[in-house]
Coordinates of C-alpha atoms and ligand atoms in Angstrom, one line a residue:
X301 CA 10.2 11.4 22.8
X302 CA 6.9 10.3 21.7
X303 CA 6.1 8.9 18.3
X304 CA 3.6 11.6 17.4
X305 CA 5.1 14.6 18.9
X306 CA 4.8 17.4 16.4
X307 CA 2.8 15.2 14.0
X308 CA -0.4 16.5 12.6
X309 CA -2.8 13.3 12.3
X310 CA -5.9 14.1 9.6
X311 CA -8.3 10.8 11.0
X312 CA -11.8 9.7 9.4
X313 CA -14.3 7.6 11.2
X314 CA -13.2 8.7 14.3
X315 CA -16.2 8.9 16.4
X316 CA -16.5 5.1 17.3
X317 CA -14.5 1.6 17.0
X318 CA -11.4 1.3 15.5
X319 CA -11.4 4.8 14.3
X320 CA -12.2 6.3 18.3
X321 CA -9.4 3.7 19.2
X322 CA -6.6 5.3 17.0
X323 CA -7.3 8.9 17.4
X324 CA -7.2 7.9 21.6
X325 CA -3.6 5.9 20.8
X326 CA -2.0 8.9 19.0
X327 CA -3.2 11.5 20.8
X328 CA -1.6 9.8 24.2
X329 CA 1.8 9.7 22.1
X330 CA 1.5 13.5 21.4
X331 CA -0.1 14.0 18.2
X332 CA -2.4 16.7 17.1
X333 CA -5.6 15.8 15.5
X334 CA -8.0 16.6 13.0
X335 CA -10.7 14.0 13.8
X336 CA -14.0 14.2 11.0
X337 CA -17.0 11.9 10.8
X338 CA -20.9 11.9 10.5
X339 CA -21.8 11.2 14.1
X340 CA -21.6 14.6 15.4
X341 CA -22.3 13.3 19.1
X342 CA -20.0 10.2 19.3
X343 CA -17.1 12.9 17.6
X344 CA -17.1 15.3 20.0
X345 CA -17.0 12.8 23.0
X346 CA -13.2 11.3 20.9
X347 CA -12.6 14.2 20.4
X348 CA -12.5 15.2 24.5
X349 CA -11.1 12.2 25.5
X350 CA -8.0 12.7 23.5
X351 CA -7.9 16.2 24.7
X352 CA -7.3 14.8 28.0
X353 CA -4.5 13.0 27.1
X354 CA -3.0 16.9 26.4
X355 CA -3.3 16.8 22.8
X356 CA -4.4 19.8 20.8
X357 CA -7.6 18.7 18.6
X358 CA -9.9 19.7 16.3
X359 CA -13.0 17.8 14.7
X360 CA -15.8 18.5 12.2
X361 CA -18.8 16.7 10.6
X362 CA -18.0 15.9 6.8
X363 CA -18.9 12.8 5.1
X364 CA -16.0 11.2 3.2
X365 CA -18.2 10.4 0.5
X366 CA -19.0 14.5 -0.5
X367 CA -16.1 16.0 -2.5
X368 CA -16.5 19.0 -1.8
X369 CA -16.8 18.2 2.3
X370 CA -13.4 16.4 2.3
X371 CA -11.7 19.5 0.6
X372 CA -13.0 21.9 3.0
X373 CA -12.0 19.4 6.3
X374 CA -8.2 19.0 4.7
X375 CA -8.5 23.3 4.1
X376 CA -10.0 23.6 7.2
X377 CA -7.1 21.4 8.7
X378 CA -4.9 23.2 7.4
X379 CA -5.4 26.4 8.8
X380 CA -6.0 25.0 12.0
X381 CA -2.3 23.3 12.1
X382 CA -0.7 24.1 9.0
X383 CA 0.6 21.3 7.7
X384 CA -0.5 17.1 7.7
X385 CA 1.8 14.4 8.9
X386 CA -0.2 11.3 8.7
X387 CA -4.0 10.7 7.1
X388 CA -5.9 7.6 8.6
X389 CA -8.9 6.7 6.8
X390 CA -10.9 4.1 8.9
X391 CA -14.5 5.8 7.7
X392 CA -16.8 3.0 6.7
X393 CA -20.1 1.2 6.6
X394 CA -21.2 -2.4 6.1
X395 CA -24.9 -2.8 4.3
X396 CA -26.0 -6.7 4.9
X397 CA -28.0 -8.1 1.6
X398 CA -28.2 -11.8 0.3
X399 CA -26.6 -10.4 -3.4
X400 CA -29.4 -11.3 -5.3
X401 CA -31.6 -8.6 -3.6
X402 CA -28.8 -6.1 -3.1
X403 CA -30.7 -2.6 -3.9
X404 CA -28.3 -0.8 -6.2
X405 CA -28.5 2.4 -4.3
X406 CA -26.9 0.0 -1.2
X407 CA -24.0 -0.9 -3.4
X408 CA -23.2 2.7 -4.7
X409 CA -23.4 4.0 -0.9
X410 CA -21.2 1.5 0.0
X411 CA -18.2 1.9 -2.1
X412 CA -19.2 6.3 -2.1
X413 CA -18.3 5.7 1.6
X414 CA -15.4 3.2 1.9
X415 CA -13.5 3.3 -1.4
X416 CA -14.5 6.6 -3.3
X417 CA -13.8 8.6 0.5
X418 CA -11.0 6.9 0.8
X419 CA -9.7 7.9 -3.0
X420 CA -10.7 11.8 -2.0
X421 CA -8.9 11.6 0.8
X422 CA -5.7 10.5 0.0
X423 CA -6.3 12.9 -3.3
X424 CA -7.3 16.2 -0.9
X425 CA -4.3 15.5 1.6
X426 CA -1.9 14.3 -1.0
X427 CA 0.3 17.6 -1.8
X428 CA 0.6 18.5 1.5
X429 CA 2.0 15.0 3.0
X430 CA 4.5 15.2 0.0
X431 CA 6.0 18.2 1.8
X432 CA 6.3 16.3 5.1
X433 CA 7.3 12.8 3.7
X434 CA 4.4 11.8 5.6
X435 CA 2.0 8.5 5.8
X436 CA -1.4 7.4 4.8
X437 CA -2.8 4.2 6.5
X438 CA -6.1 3.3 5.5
X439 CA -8.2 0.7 6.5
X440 CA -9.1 -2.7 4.3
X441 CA -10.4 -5.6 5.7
X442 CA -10.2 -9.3 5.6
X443 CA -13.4 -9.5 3.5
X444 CA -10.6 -8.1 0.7
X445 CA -8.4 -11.3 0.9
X446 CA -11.3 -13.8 0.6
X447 CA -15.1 -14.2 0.3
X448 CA -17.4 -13.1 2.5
X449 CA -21.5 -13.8 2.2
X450 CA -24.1 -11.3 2.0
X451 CA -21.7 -8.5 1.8
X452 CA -20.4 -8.1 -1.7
X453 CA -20.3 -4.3 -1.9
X454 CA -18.7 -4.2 1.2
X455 CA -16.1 -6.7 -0.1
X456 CA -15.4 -5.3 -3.3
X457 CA -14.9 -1.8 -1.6
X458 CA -12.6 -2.8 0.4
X459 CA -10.6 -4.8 -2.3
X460 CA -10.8 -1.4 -3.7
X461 CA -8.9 0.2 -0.7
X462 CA -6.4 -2.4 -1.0
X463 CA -5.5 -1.7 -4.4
X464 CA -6.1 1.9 -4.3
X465 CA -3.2 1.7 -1.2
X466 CA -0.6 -0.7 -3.1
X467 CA -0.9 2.0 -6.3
X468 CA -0.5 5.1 -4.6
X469 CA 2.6 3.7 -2.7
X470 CA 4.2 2.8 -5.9
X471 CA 3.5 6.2 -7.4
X472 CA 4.4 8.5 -4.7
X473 CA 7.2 6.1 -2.8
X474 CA 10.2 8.1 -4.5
X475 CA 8.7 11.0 -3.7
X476 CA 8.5 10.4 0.1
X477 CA 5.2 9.0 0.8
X478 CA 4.4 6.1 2.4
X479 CA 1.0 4.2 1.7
X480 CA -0.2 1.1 3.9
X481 CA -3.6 -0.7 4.9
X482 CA -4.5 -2.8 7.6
X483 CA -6.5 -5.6 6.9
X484 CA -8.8 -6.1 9.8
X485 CA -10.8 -9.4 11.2
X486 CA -12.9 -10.1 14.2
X487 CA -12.9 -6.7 16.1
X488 CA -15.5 -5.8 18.9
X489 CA -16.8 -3.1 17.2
X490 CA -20.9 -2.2 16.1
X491 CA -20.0 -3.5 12.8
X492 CA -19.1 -7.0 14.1
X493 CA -22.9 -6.7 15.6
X494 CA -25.4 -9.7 14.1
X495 CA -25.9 -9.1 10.6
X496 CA -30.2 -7.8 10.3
X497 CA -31.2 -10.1 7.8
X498 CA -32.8 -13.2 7.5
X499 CA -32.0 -16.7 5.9
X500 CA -28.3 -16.5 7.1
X501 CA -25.9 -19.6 6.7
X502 CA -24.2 -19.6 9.6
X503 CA -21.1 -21.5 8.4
X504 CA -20.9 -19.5 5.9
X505 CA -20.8 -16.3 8.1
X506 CA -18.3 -18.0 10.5
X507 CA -16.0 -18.8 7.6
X508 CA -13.6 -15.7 8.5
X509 CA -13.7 -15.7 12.0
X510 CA -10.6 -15.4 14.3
X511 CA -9.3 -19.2 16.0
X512 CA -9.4 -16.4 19.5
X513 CA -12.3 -14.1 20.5
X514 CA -13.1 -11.0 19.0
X515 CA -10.6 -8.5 20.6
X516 CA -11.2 -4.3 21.0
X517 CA -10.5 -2.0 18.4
X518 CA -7.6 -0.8 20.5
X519 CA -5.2 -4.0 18.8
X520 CA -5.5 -2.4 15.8
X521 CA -5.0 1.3 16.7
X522 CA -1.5 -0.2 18.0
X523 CA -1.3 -1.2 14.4
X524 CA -2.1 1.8 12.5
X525 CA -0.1 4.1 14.7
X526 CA 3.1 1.6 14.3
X527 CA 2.6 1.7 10.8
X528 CA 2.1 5.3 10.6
X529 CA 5.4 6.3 13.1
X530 CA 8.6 6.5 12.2
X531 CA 9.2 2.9 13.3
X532 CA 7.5 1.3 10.5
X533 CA 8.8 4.2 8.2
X534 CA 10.0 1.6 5.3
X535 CA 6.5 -0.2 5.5
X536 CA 5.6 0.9 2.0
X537 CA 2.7 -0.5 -0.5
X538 CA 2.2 -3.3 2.3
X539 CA -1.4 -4.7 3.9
X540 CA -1.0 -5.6 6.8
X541 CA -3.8 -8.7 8.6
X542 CA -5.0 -8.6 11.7
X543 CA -7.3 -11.2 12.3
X544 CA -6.3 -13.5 15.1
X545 CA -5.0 -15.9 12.2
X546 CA -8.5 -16.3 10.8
X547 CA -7.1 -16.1 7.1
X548 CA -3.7 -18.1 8.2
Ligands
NAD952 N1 -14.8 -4.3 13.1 C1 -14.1 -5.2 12.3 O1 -14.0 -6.4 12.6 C2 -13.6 -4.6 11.0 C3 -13.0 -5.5 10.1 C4 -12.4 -5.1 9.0 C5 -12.5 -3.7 8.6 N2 -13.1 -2.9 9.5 C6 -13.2 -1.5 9.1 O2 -12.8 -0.6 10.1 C7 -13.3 0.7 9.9 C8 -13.9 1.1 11.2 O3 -15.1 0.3 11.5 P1 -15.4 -0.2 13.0 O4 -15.4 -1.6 13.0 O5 -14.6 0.6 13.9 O6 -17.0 0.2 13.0 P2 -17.7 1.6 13.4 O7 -19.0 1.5 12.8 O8 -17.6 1.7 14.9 O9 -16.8 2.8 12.8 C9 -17.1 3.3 11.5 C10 -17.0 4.8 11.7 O10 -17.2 5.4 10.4 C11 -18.1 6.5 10.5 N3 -18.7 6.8 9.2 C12 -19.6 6.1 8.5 N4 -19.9 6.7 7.3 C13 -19.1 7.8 7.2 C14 -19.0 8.8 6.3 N5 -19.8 8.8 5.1 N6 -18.2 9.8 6.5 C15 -17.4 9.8 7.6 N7 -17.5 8.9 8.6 C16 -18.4 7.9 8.4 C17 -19.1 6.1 11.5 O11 -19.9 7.1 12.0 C18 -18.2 5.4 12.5 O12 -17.7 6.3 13.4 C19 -14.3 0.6 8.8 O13 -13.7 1.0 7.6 C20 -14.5 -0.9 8.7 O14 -14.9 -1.3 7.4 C21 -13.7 -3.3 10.7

């Protein structure tokens, strides 16, 4: 049997990276999928290459940071499948700035998108993964665990995700929910790309980077979906690093 048969899986971010990798990794172990994310184009290409692995999918634009969007994608999920299994949240974005010239409006995007549509979310899909015992795994990072230069928001939003994940698991553990993060280092992905701004220390950017190459999003889809099967089922309140022992 495979892991995800007769799971419904609600995934953010899935149009690209890490995101893209895990809706492919479920999908090939029988899950259906209700894939949303702001790159309409990148979405629906996911989207039809996990149809070819069989699955049955659905996928819509909505920005995690909009309220009212990520209640209308869990409806809408709803009445396309009925019921919610797992939720992955992996939506997020990385804005480079030395801190001292870090544009508020660049900070308040930042943790709109990673830790505020993260928090709606897991509030949105809540009830109905309390009638199915089901599993939340979002997506932290490194940069939580220790410092990282010229991305402070990013770091503090992803904190954010950490915490947000351990206190949810202790609320809702007796109830049946389980509530994990990955903490993610070093993947091939567009945001591992060269950070756009100038006057970068180097060494300092280097700090968290993996003792092996960079490896493909794909090593941590394998992740998520272990964490999120009934293999990992009493994983609870955990973060989990993947970072080629950077932060060892
Ligand atoms: N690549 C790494 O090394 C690494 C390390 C730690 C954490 N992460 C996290 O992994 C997740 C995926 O990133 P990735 O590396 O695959 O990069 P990515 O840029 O390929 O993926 C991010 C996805 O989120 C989507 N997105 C952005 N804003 C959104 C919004 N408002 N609403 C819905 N979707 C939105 C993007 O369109 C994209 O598909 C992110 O949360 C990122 O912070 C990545």
């Amino acid at each position: 049997m495979e892991r995800f048969e007769n799971k419904v899986v609600f995934l953010t971010g899935g149009a690209t990276g890490i995101g893209e990798a895990t809706a492919k990794k479920m999908a090939s172990e029988g899950a259906s999928l209700y894939i949303v994310d702001v790159d309409k184009s990148e979405l629906e290409k996911t989207a039809q290459e996990c149809r070819g692995f069989g699955a049955n999918v659905e996928f819509e634009i909505c920005d995690v940071s909009h309220e009212d969007e990520v209640s209308g994608s869990i409806k809408n999920m709803l009445d396309s499948f009925g019921k919610v299994n797992v939720v992955v949240n992996v939506a997020g974005i990385q804005l480079w700035h030395h801190t001292s010239d870090h544009p508020t409006p660049d900070f308040e995007r930042t943790l709109a998108v990673n830790l505020t549509g993260t928090f709606l979310v897991c509030r949105e899909s809540i009830p109905y993964l309390l009638k199915t015992k089901g599993s939340i795994v979002n997506v932290s990072s490194t940069t939580a665990l220790a410092g990282i230069p010229y991305s402070a928001a990013y770091a503090a939003s992803k904190a954010g995700v950490l915490a947000l994940t351990k206190s949810l698991a202790v609320e809702y553990a007796k109830k049946g929910l389980q509530v994990n993060c990955v903490n993610p280092g070093g993947i091939k992905t567009a945001m591992t790309r060269m950070p756009p701004i100038d006057n970068i220390d180097m060494d300092l950017l280097l700090r968290q980077n993996p003792l092996t190459p960079f490896v493909e999003p794909e090593a941590v889809a394998g992740l998520i979906a272990y964490l999120a099967s009934d293999e990992g089922r009493h994983i609870n309140g955990e973060h989990v690093r993947i970072d080629g022992a950077a932060l060892a």
